[in-house]
């Protein structure tokens, strides 16, 4: 683990040229919105829904530095990633059990590839503007095999994930033969697995705007993930390995701040801290040079997408998403469901914010390497954390909802609830299926955001 003890120390975007432009026309088809049966709502593109059209300069600058992009490329990339995520989500619903993953490629993330085990799906995939790849193993089969490995894995095979590009389950081993022994002992077919030798074992990054430092009462420093509320209580999400329920905290200025209300580690790496009345949650992450980066939602982005991290040791760094639903075995135990990235981190960055455009992704768990030579890090996705503890992400620029005299149409959809892909709701007399996991907020009613909801 990378523990830091207390004593140590994207400007509004122009419309991006889209390789997936054909999708946007399809997402604009709207159903009645419940206010006026003769009027269709103004459906937002995925880029508009996720705030990719209003990324701040600090985010774009960091993407230029860490991803080697021009400003124009960074602008285009954020828009393309948003649209790709929506396309992949809709295709997954249509493909069903044959779905084998999706990813974006290119400096501007202009190419979306969707994999399937069924050749008959290729035409439908290409019709959206995406590339089709027919592979052998479904995502469900590979993830099922990973779950079997997770139950028996030890620290000598610390990382397991599905590489959707290679259509294989990867096991990283720190000791020769550990991966093969794990595969044999669990009965997982060897053709599903590729073993990779690694010299470094990941460990949590020990040591109220996202990315700011906070200090634990028993010693040590971590980083704020994202500001949250629970009812009238202010607070923040962070990593579970940073503290246990009851652990007191002080802020970046060493002023008494609050205490951990709940914490899970290992298994997951999630926690939240309730702040005292001297602290107020703000919808920002600390960006390059200390500038505020806005948080507008929590839609998880696809493999290959850009992602930036803020932490109290190394500040603001960017990279890309490598794999979702990764399992990592630390010396303290296994955590599952984390996302693997190319972003660097160091001790004290634990708990800090991962953000893609303006969409909150998760909190820093652990990793290997550093910000001088580079490294691999893992984040705990935010939406499960919000759902588990009944928290509401603090966001900016949310729609206030219906005006006076305009009651919300009836249905089961509710702002503040965390929805997972595949969940179904009713709204305004129609039924909808969730395409991308997110925490609902005012202005994101299903008819208005086809990037997130599909009418049934």
CSV table of C-alpha atoms in Angstrom, one decimal:
chain,number,residue,atom,x,y,z
A,1,UNK,CA,0.0,0.0,0.0
A,2,UNK,CA,1.1,3.6,-0.6
A,3,UNK,CA,0.5,5.0,2.8
A,4,UNK,CA,1.2,8.7,3.4
A,5,UNK,CA,1.8,9.4,7.1
A,6,UNK,CA,1.1,12.9,8.4
A,7,UNK,CA,4.6,13.6,9.1
A,8,UNK,CA,5.8,13.1,5.5
A,9,UNK,CA,4.7,14.7,3.4
A,10,UNK,CA,-12.1,20.8,-20.9
A,11,UNK,CA,-13.9,27.2,-22.4
A,12,UNK,CA,-16.9,26.0,-24.2
A,13,UNK,CA,-16.4,23.4,-26.8
A,14,UNK,CA,-17.0,23.8,-30.5
A,15,UNK,CA,-19.1,21.1,-32.1
A,16,UNK,CA,-16.7,18.1,-32.5
A,17,UNK,CA,-16.4,16.2,-35.7
A,18,UNK,CA,-17.9,12.9,-34.8
A,19,UNK,CA,-17.1,9.5,-36.3
A,20,UNK,CA,-20.3,8.5,-34.6
A,21,UNK,CA,-22.4,11.4,-36.0
A,22,UNK,CA,-25.1,9.1,-37.3
A,23,UNK,CA,-25.9,8.2,-33.7
A,24,UNK,CA,-26.9,11.7,-32.7
A,25,UNK,CA,-29.8,11.8,-35.1
A,26,UNK,CA,-31.1,8.5,-33.7
A,27,UNK,CA,-30.9,9.7,-30.1
A,28,UNK,CA,-33.0,12.8,-30.8
A,29,UNK,CA,-36.2,10.9,-31.4
A,30,UNK,CA,-38.4,11.7,-28.5
A,31,UNK,CA,-41.4,10.5,-26.7
A,32,UNK,CA,-44.1,12.7,-25.1
A,33,UNK,CA,-42.7,14.3,-22.0
A,34,UNK,CA,-45.8,14.3,-19.9
A,35,UNK,CA,-46.3,18.1,-19.9
A,36,UNK,CA,-47.9,18.4,-23.3
A,37,UNK,CA,-49.0,15.3,-25.2
A,38,UNK,CA,-48.6,17.2,-28.5
A,39,UNK,CA,-45.0,18.4,-27.8
A,40,UNK,CA,-41.8,16.4,-27.8
A,41,UNK,CA,-39.1,17.3,-25.4
A,42,UNK,CA,-35.8,18.8,-26.5
A,43,UNK,CA,-33.6,15.7,-26.3
A,44,UNK,CA,-30.0,16.4,-25.4
A,45,UNK,CA,-27.1,14.7,-27.1
A,46,UNK,CA,-24.8,12.6,-25.0
A,47,UNK,CA,-22.1,15.3,-25.1
A,48,UNK,CA,-24.6,17.9,-23.8
A,49,UNK,CA,-26.0,15.5,-21.1
A,50,UNK,CA,-22.5,14.8,-19.8
A,51,UNK,CA,-21.3,18.4,-20.0
A,52,UNK,CA,-18.6,17.6,-22.5
A,53,UNK,CA,-19.6,20.8,-24.3
A,54,UNK,CA,-18.5,23.0,-21.4
A,55,UNK,CA,-15.2,21.5,-20.2
A,56,UNK,CA,-13.0,23.9,-18.3
A,57,UNK,CA,-9.6,25.2,-19.5
A,58,UNK,CA,-7.8,23.4,-16.7
A,59,UNK,CA,-9.1,20.1,-17.7
A,60,UNK,CA,-8.2,20.6,-21.3
A,61,UNK,CA,-4.7,21.8,-20.4
A,62,UNK,CA,-4.1,18.6,-18.3
A,63,UNK,CA,-5.3,16.5,-21.2
A,64,UNK,CA,-2.9,18.3,-23.5
A,65,UNK,CA,0.0,17.7,-21.1
A,66,UNK,CA,-0.6,14.1,-20.1
A,67,UNK,CA,-2.2,12.7,-23.3
A,68,UNK,CA,-0.2,14.6,-25.8
A,69,UNK,CA,-3.2,16.3,-27.4
A,70,UNK,CA,-3.8,19.7,-28.9
A,71,UNK,CA,-6.6,21.7,-27.3
A,72,UNK,CA,-8.8,21.0,-30.3
A,73,UNK,CA,-8.2,17.3,-30.0
A,74,UNK,CA,-9.0,17.4,-26.3
A,75,UNK,CA,-12.3,19.2,-27.1
A,76,UNK,CA,-13.2,16.6,-29.8
A,77,UNK,CA,-12.2,13.7,-27.6
A,78,UNK,CA,-14.5,14.6,-24.7
A,79,UNK,CA,-17.5,14.9,-27.1
A,80,UNK,CA,-16.6,11.7,-28.9
A,81,UNK,CA,-16.3,9.7,-25.7
A,82,UNK,CA,-19.7,10.9,-24.5
A,83,UNK,CA,-21.3,9.8,-27.7
A,84,UNK,CA,-19.4,6.5,-27.8
A,85,UNK,CA,-20.6,5.6,-24.3
A,86,UNK,CA,-24.2,6.2,-25.3
A,87,UNK,CA,-23.8,4.1,-28.5
A,88,UNK,CA,-22.1,1.2,-26.7
A,89,UNK,CA,-24.8,1.2,-24.1
A,90,UNK,CA,-27.6,1.0,-26.6
A,91,UNK,CA,-25.8,-1.7,-28.6
A,92,UNK,CA,-25.3,-3.8,-25.4
A,93,UNK,CA,-29.0,-3.8,-24.8
A,94,UNK,CA,-29.7,-5.0,-28.3
A,95,UNK,CA,-26.9,-7.6,-28.4
A,96,UNK,CA,-27.7,-9.1,-25.1
A,97,UNK,CA,-25.6,-12.1,-24.0
A,98,UNK,CA,-23.4,-12.0,-27.1
A,99,UNK,CA,-22.0,-8.6,-26.1
A,100,UNK,CA,-18.2,-8.9,-25.6
A,101,UNK,CA,-17.2,-5.3,-24.7
A,102,UNK,CA,-16.6,-1.9,-26.2
A,103,UNK,CA,-13.8,0.6,-26.4
A,104,UNK,CA,-12.7,3.8,-28.1
A,105,UNK,CA,-9.4,4.4,-30.0
A,106,UNK,CA,-7.5,7.3,-31.5
A,107,UNK,CA,-6.2,10.6,-30.2
A,108,UNK,CA,-9.7,12.0,-30.4
A,109,UNK,CA,-11.5,8.8,-29.4
A,110,UNK,CA,-13.2,9.0,-32.8
A,111,UNK,CA,-13.4,5.2,-33.3
A,112,UNK,CA,-15.7,3.0,-31.3
A,113,UNK,CA,-15.4,-0.7,-31.5
A,114,UNK,CA,-18.1,-3.1,-30.2
A,115,UNK,CA,-17.3,-6.8,-29.9
A,116,UNK,CA,-19.9,-9.6,-30.2
A,117,UNK,CA,-19.7,-13.4,-30.3
A,118,UNK,CA,-22.5,-13.4,-33.0
A,119,UNK,CA,-21.5,-12.5,-36.5
A,120,UNK,CA,-25.1,-11.6,-37.3
A,121,UNK,CA,-24.8,-8.5,-35.0
A,122,UNK,CA,-22.1,-6.9,-37.1
A,123,UNK,CA,-24.4,-5.1,-39.5
A,124,UNK,CA,-26.4,-3.5,-36.6
A,125,UNK,CA,-23.1,-2.4,-35.0
A,126,UNK,CA,-21.8,-0.8,-38.2
A,127,UNK,CA,-25.1,0.9,-38.8
A,128,UNK,CA,-24.4,3.1,-35.7
A,129,UNK,CA,-21.0,4.2,-37.1
A,130,UNK,CA,-19.1,1.9,-34.8
A,131,UNK,CA,-16.7,-0.9,-35.9
A,132,UNK,CA,-17.8,-4.5,-35.3
A,133,UNK,CA,-15.5,-7.2,-34.0
A,134,UNK,CA,-16.6,-10.8,-33.8
A,135,UNK,CA,-14.8,-12.7,-31.0
A,136,UNK,CA,-14.9,-16.0,-29.2
A,137,UNK,CA,-15.9,-15.2,-25.7
A,138,UNK,CA,-18.7,-13.1,-24.3
A,139,UNK,CA,-18.1,-10.5,-21.6
A,140,UNK,CA,-20.4,-12.5,-19.4
A,141,UNK,CA,-18.4,-15.6,-19.8
A,142,UNK,CA,-15.1,-13.8,-19.1
A,143,UNK,CA,-16.4,-11.9,-16.1
A,144,UNK,CA,-17.9,-15.2,-14.7
A,145,UNK,CA,-14.4,-16.8,-15.0
A,146,UNK,CA,-12.9,-13.8,-13.2
A,147,UNK,CA,-15.3,-14.1,-10.3
A,148,UNK,CA,-14.1,-17.7,-9.9
A,149,UNK,CA,-10.4,-16.6,-9.8
A,150,UNK,CA,-11.3,-13.7,-7.4
A,151,UNK,CA,-12.5,-16.1,-4.8
A,152,UNK,CA,-9.1,-17.9,-4.6
A,153,UNK,CA,-6.6,-15.3,-5.6
A,154,UNK,CA,-3.7,-14.3,-3.3
A,155,UNK,CA,-1.2,-11.5,-3.2
A,156,UNK,CA,1.1,-13.3,-5.7
A,157,UNK,CA,-1.6,-12.9,-8.4
A,158,UNK,CA,-2.8,-9.5,-7.3
A,159,UNK,CA,-4.7,-8.1,-10.3
A,160,UNK,CA,-7.3,-9.8,-12.5
A,161,UNK,CA,-9.3,-8.0,-15.3
A,162,UNK,CA,-11.1,-8.6,-18.6
A,163,UNK,CA,-9.2,-7.1,-21.5
A,164,UNK,CA,-12.0,-6.5,-23.9
A,165,UNK,CA,-9.7,-5.5,-26.8
A,166,UNK,CA,-7.9,-8.9,-26.6
A,167,UNK,CA,-11.1,-10.8,-25.6
A,168,UNK,CA,-9.2,-12.5,-22.7
A,169,UNK,CA,-9.1,-12.6,-18.9
A,170,UNK,CA,-5.7,-11.3,-17.8
A,171,UNK,CA,-4.1,-12.4,-14.5
A,172,UNK,CA,-1.0,-10.4,-13.3
A,173,UNK,CA,1.4,-12.4,-11.2
A,174,UNK,CA,4.3,-11.2,-9.0
A,175,UNK,CA,5.7,-14.7,-8.6
A,176,UNK,CA,6.4,-17.1,-11.5
A,177,UNK,CA,3.8,-19.8,-11.8
A,178,UNK,CA,1.2,-18.1,-9.5
A,179,UNK,CA,-1.2,-17.3,-12.3
A,180,UNK,CA,-1.1,-20.8,-13.7
A,181,UNK,CA,-1.6,-22.4,-10.3
A,182,UNK,CA,-4.6,-20.1,-9.7
A,183,UNK,CA,-6.2,-21.0,-13.0
A,184,UNK,CA,-5.7,-24.8,-12.4
A,185,UNK,CA,-7.0,-24.7,-8.9
A,186,UNK,CA,-10.2,-22.9,-9.9
A,187,UNK,CA,-10.9,-25.0,-13.0
A,188,UNK,CA,-11.1,-22.0,-15.2
A,189,UNK,CA,-10.5,-23.0,-18.8
A,190,UNK,CA,-6.9,-22.0,-19.7
A,191,UNK,CA,-8.0,-20.7,-23.1
A,192,UNK,CA,-9.8,-17.8,-21.4
A,193,UNK,CA,-6.7,-16.6,-19.5
A,194,UNK,CA,-3.5,-14.8,-20.3
A,195,UNK,CA,-0.9,-14.6,-17.5
A,196,UNK,CA,1.3,-11.5,-17.4
A,197,UNK,CA,4.3,-11.1,-15.1
A,198,UNK,CA,4.5,-7.8,-13.2
A,199,UNK,CA,7.3,-6.5,-11.0
A,200,UNK,CA,5.1,-4.3,-8.8
A,201,UNK,CA,2.2,-5.2,-6.6
A,202,UNK,CA,-0.5,-2.5,-6.2
A,203,UNK,CA,-1.3,-1.1,-2.8
A,204,UNK,CA,-3.8,1.5,-1.5
A,205,UNK,CA,-2.6,5.1,-1.8
A,206,UNK,CA,-2.8,6.1,1.8
A,207,UNK,CA,-1.7,9.2,2.8
A,208,UNK,CA,-13.6,19.5,0.8
A,209,UNK,CA,-13.3,20.1,-2.7
A,210,UNK,CA,-12.2,16.9,-4.5
A,211,UNK,CA,-8.5,16.4,-4.4
A,212,UNK,CA,-7.8,18.4,-1.3
A,213,UNK,CA,-5.9,16.8,1.6
A,214,UNK,CA,-7.4,15.7,4.8
A,215,UNK,CA,-5.8,14.1,7.9
A,216,UNK,CA,-7.0,11.2,10.0
A,217,UNK,CA,-7.0,11.5,13.7
A,218,UNK,CA,-4.9,8.5,14.2
A,219,UNK,CA,-2.2,9.7,11.8
A,220,UNK,CA,-1.9,9.8,8.0
A,221,UNK,CA,-3.2,11.8,5.1
A,222,UNK,CA,-5.6,11.0,2.3
A,223,UNK,CA,-7.5,13.0,-0.4
A,224,UNK,CA,-11.1,14.1,-0.7
A,225,UNK,CA,-12.9,12.3,-3.5
A,226,UNK,CA,-16.2,14.1,-4.2
A,227,UNK,CA,-18.4,16.3,-2.1
A,228,UNK,CA,-21.7,14.7,-1.2
A,229,UNK,CA,-24.7,15.4,1.0
A,230,UNK,CA,-27.0,13.1,2.9
A,231,UNK,CA,-30.1,15.0,3.8
A,232,UNK,CA,-28.8,18.2,5.4
A,233,UNK,CA,-25.4,16.7,6.3
A,234,UNK,CA,-22.4,17.9,4.3
A,235,UNK,CA,-19.5,15.5,3.6
A,236,UNK,CA,-17.3,13.7,1.1
A,237,UNK,CA,-16.7,10.3,-0.5
A,238,UNK,CA,-13.3,8.8,-0.2
A,239,UNK,CA,-11.4,5.5,0.0
A,240,UNK,CA,-12.3,2.9,2.6
A,241,UNK,CA,-8.8,2.0,3.5
A,242,UNK,CA,-8.2,5.6,4.7
A,243,UNK,CA,-10.2,5.2,7.9
A,244,UNK,CA,-12.9,3.2,9.7
A,245,UNK,CA,-16.3,4.4,11.1
A,246,UNK,CA,-15.6,6.8,13.9
A,247,UNK,CA,-12.1,7.9,12.7
A,248,UNK,CA,-11.9,11.7,13.1
A,249,UNK,CA,-10.6,14.0,10.3
A,250,UNK,CA,-9.2,17.4,10.0
A,251,UNK,CA,-9.1,19.4,6.7
A,252,UNK,CA,-6.2,20.5,4.5
A,253,UNK,CA,-5.8,23.5,6.9
A,254,UNK,CA,-5.6,21.2,9.9
A,255,UNK,CA,-9.0,22.5,11.2
A,256,UNK,CA,-11.3,19.9,12.7
A,257,UNK,CA,-13.5,18.6,9.9
A,258,UNK,CA,-15.6,15.6,10.8
A,259,UNK,CA,-15.6,11.8,11.1
A,260,UNK,CA,-15.9,8.6,9.0
A,261,UNK,CA,-19.6,7.5,9.1
A,262,UNK,CA,-19.0,4.2,7.2
A,263,UNK,CA,-16.2,2.4,5.5
A,264,UNK,CA,-15.7,-0.8,3.5
A,265,UNK,CA,-12.3,-2.3,2.9
A,266,UNK,CA,-11.4,-4.9,1.7
A,267,UNK,CA,-14.1,-6.2,-0.6
A,268,UNK,CA,-14.6,-2.7,-1.9
A,269,UNK,CA,-12.7,0.5,-1.1
A,270,UNK,CA,-15.3,3.0,-0.2
A,271,UNK,CA,-16.1,5.3,2.6
A,272,UNK,CA,-17.7,8.7,3.4
A,273,UNK,CA,-17.0,11.4,5.9
A,274,UNK,CA,-19.6,13.6,7.5
A,275,UNK,CA,-18.3,17.1,8.0
A,276,UNK,CA,-19.1,19.5,10.9
A,277,UNK,CA,-21.0,22.8,10.4
A,278,UNK,CA,-17.7,24.6,9.6
A,279,UNK,CA,-17.5,22.8,6.3
A,280,UNK,CA,-19.6,23.0,3.2
A,281,UNK,CA,-19.7,20.6,0.3
A,282,UNK,CA,-18.9,22.2,-3.1
A,283,UNK,CA,-19.4,20.8,-6.6
A,284,UNK,CA,-15.8,21.0,-7.6
A,285,UNK,CA,-12.6,19.1,-7.9
A,286,UNK,CA,-9.2,20.8,-7.5
A,287,UNK,CA,-7.7,21.1,-10.9
A,288,UNK,CA,-4.3,22.3,-12.3
A,289,UNK,CA,-2.9,25.2,-10.4
A,290,UNK,CA,-5.7,24.9,-7.8
A,291,UNK,CA,-8.5,26.0,-10.2
A,292,UNK,CA,-12.0,24.6,-9.7
A,293,UNK,CA,-13.2,21.9,-12.1
A,294,UNK,CA,-17.0,21.5,-12.2
A,295,UNK,CA,-18.7,18.2,-11.4
A,296,UNK,CA,-22.0,17.8,-13.3
A,297,UNK,CA,-22.8,14.1,-12.9
A,298,UNK,CA,-21.5,10.6,-12.4
A,299,UNK,CA,-21.9,8.7,-15.8
A,300,UNK,CA,-19.1,6.1,-16.0
A,301,UNK,CA,-17.2,6.4,-19.2
A,302,UNK,CA,-16.1,3.5,-21.5
A,303,UNK,CA,-12.7,1.7,-21.9
A,304,UNK,CA,-10.2,3.9,-23.7
A,305,UNK,CA,-11.7,7.2,-22.4
A,306,UNK,CA,-9.6,10.0,-20.9
A,307,UNK,CA,-9.7,10.4,-17.2
A,308,UNK,CA,-8.0,12.9,-14.8
A,309,UNK,CA,-7.2,12.5,-11.2
A,310,UNK,CA,-6.7,15.0,-8.4
A,311,UNK,CA,-4.8,14.2,-5.3
A,312,UNK,CA,-3.1,16.0,-2.4
A,313,UNK,CA,0.4,14.6,-3.1
A,314,UNK,CA,0.8,14.9,-6.9
A,315,UNK,CA,-2.1,17.2,-7.9
A,316,UNK,CA,-3.7,16.9,-11.3
A,317,UNK,CA,-2.8,14.1,-13.8
A,318,UNK,CA,-4.6,12.5,-16.7
A,319,UNK,CA,-4.5,9.1,-18.5
A,320,UNK,CA,-7.0,6.7,-19.9
A,321,UNK,CA,-9.4,4.0,-18.7
A,322,UNK,CA,-7.9,0.5,-19.3
A,323,UNK,CA,-10.5,-1.9,-17.9
A,324,UNK,CA,-13.6,-1.8,-15.7
A,325,UNK,CA,-14.6,-4.4,-13.1
A,326,UNK,CA,-11.0,-5.2,-12.2
A,327,UNK,CA,-10.1,-7.2,-9.0
A,328,UNK,CA,-7.0,-6.4,-7.0
A,329,UNK,CA,-5.6,-8.3,-4.1
A,330,UNK,CA,-3.7,-6.1,-1.7
A,331,UNK,CA,-1.8,-7.4,1.3
A,332,UNK,CA,-4.9,-6.6,3.4
A,333,UNK,CA,-7.3,-8.5,1.1
A,334,UNK,CA,-9.1,-8.4,-2.2
A,335,UNK,CA,-11.2,-5.6,-3.6
A,336,UNK,CA,-13.5,-6.1,-6.7
A,337,UNK,CA,-15.2,-3.9,-9.2
A,338,UNK,CA,-12.5,-1.2,-9.4
A,339,UNK,CA,-11.4,0.4,-12.7
A,340,UNK,CA,-7.8,0.2,-13.9
A,341,UNK,CA,-6.2,3.3,-15.4
A,342,UNK,CA,-2.9,4.7,-16.8
A,343,UNK,CA,-3.0,7.7,-14.5
A,344,UNK,CA,-0.1,8.0,-12.1
A,345,UNK,CA,-0.5,8.5,-8.3
A,346,UNK,CA,1.6,8.4,-5.1
A,347,UNK,CA,1.1,8.0,-1.4
A,348,UNK,CA,-1.4,10.5,0.0
A,349,UNK,CA,-3.4,10.6,-3.2
A,350,UNK,CA,-5.7,7.8,-1.9
A,351,UNK,CA,-9.4,8.7,-1.9
A,352,UNK,CA,-8.9,11.5,-4.4
A,353,UNK,CA,-11.1,12.3,-7.4
A,354,UNK,CA,-11.2,10.7,-10.8
A,355,UNK,CA,-13.1,12.7,-13.3
A,356,UNK,CA,-13.8,12.4,-17.1
A,357,UNK,CA,-14.8,15.7,-18.6
A,358,UNK,CA,-17.2,16.9,-15.9
A,359,UNK,CA,-18.4,13.4,-14.9
A,360,UNK,CA,-17.3,12.0,-11.6
A,361,UNK,CA,-15.8,8.5,-12.1
A,362,UNK,CA,-14.5,7.3,-8.7
A,363,UNK,CA,-12.1,7.6,-5.8
A,364,UNK,CA,-8.4,6.6,-5.9
A,365,UNK,CA,-7.8,3.2,-4.3
A,366,UNK,CA,-4.3,2.0,-5.1
A,367,UNK,CA,-1.7,1.3,-7.7
A,368,UNK,CA,1.9,1.0,-8.6
A,369,UNK,CA,4.7,3.2,-10.0
A,370,UNK,CA,4.8,7.0,-9.5
A,371,UNK,CA,4.3,10.3,-11.3
A,372,UNK,CA,8.0,10.4,-12.3
A,373,UNK,CA,8.3,7.1,-14.1
A,374,UNK,CA,4.5,6.5,-14.7
A,375,UNK,CA,2.3,3.9,-13.2
A,376,UNK,CA,-1.0,2.0,-13.0
A,377,UNK,CA,-3.8,3.0,-10.6
A,378,UNK,CA,-7.2,1.8,-9.7
A,379,UNK,CA,-10.3,3.7,-8.7
A,380,UNK,CA,-13.4,2.6,-6.8
A,381,UNK,CA,-16.4,3.6,-9.0
A,382,UNK,CA,-18.5,6.4,-7.4
A,383,UNK,CA,-22.0,5.3,-8.2
A,384,UNK,CA,-21.9,2.1,-6.1
A,385,UNK,CA,-20.5,4.2,-3.2
A,386,UNK,CA,-23.3,6.7,-3.5
A,387,UNK,CA,-25.9,3.9,-3.6
A,388,UNK,CA,-24.4,1.9,-0.8
A,389,UNK,CA,-24.4,4.9,1.6
A,390,UNK,CA,-27.5,6.8,0.4
A,391,UNK,CA,-25.4,9.8,-0.7
A,392,UNK,CA,-26.1,12.6,-3.2
A,393,UNK,CA,-23.3,13.8,-5.4
A,394,UNK,CA,-22.8,17.6,-5.2
A,395,UNK,CA,-23.1,18.9,-8.8
A,396,UNK,CA,-23.2,22.3,-10.6
A,397,UNK,CA,-25.7,23.6,-13.2
A,398,UNK,CA,-28.5,21.2,-12.6
A,399,UNK,CA,-31.9,21.9,-14.1
A,400,UNK,CA,-34.3,23.2,-11.4
A,401,UNK,CA,-37.1,20.9,-12.8
A,402,UNK,CA,-40.6,21.9,-13.6
A,403,UNK,CA,-41.5,25.5,-13.0
A,404,UNK,CA,-44.4,26.8,-10.9
A,405,UNK,CA,-47.6,25.2,-12.0
A,406,UNK,CA,-45.8,22.4,-13.8
A,407,UNK,CA,-46.0,19.3,-11.6
A,408,UNK,CA,-43.5,16.5,-12.3
A,409,UNK,CA,-45.2,13.7,-14.4
A,410,UNK,CA,-45.9,10.6,-12.4
A,411,UNK,CA,-43.7,7.5,-12.5
A,412,UNK,CA,-41.0,5.6,-10.7
A,413,UNK,CA,-38.1,7.7,-11.9
A,414,UNK,CA,-36.7,9.8,-9.1
A,415,UNK,CA,-33.9,12.4,-8.9
A,416,UNK,CA,-31.2,11.4,-6.5
A,417,UNK,CA,-31.5,7.7,-7.1
A,418,UNK,CA,-28.6,5.7,-8.5
A,419,UNK,CA,-29.5,3.7,-11.6
A,420,UNK,CA,-27.5,0.8,-13.1
A,421,UNK,CA,-27.5,-0.2,-16.8
A,422,UNK,CA,-30.6,-2.3,-17.4
A,423,UNK,CA,-32.8,-0.8,-14.7
A,424,UNK,CA,-36.3,0.1,-15.8
A,425,UNK,CA,-38.5,3.1,-14.7
A,426,UNK,CA,-41.7,4.7,-15.7
A,427,UNK,CA,-42.0,8.4,-16.4
A,428,UNK,CA,-44.9,10.4,-17.9
A,429,UNK,CA,-46.8,7.3,-18.8
A,430,UNK,CA,-43.9,5.6,-20.7
A,431,UNK,CA,-41.4,3.0,-19.7
A,432,UNK,CA,-37.6,3.4,-20.1
A,433,UNK,CA,-34.5,1.3,-19.7
A,434,UNK,CA,-31.3,2.7,-18.2
A,435,UNK,CA,-28.4,2.6,-20.7
A,436,UNK,CA,-25.5,4.0,-18.6
A,437,UNK,CA,-25.2,3.9,-14.8
A,438,UNK,CA,-25.6,7.3,-13.1
A,439,UNK,CA,-27.1,9.1,-10.3
A,440,UNK,CA,-30.3,10.8,-11.5
A,441,UNK,CA,-30.7,14.5,-11.1
A,442,UNK,CA,-33.2,17.2,-12.0
A,443,UNK,CA,-33.0,17.9,-15.7
A,444,UNK,CA,-32.1,14.3,-16.5
A,445,UNK,CA,-35.6,13.1,-16.8
A,446,UNK,CA,-35.7,10.0,-19.2
A,447,UNK,CA,-37.3,11.7,-22.2
A,448,UNK,CA,-34.7,14.5,-22.2
A,449,UNK,CA,-31.5,12.4,-22.0
A,450,UNK,CA,-31.5,9.6,-24.6
A,451,UNK,CA,-27.8,9.0,-23.8
A,452,UNK,CA,-28.9,7.6,-20.5
A,453,UNK,CA,-32.4,6.2,-21.1
A,454,UNK,CA,-34.0,4.2,-23.9
A,455,UNK,CA,-37.8,4.3,-24.3
A,456,UNK,CA,-39.4,0.8,-24.3
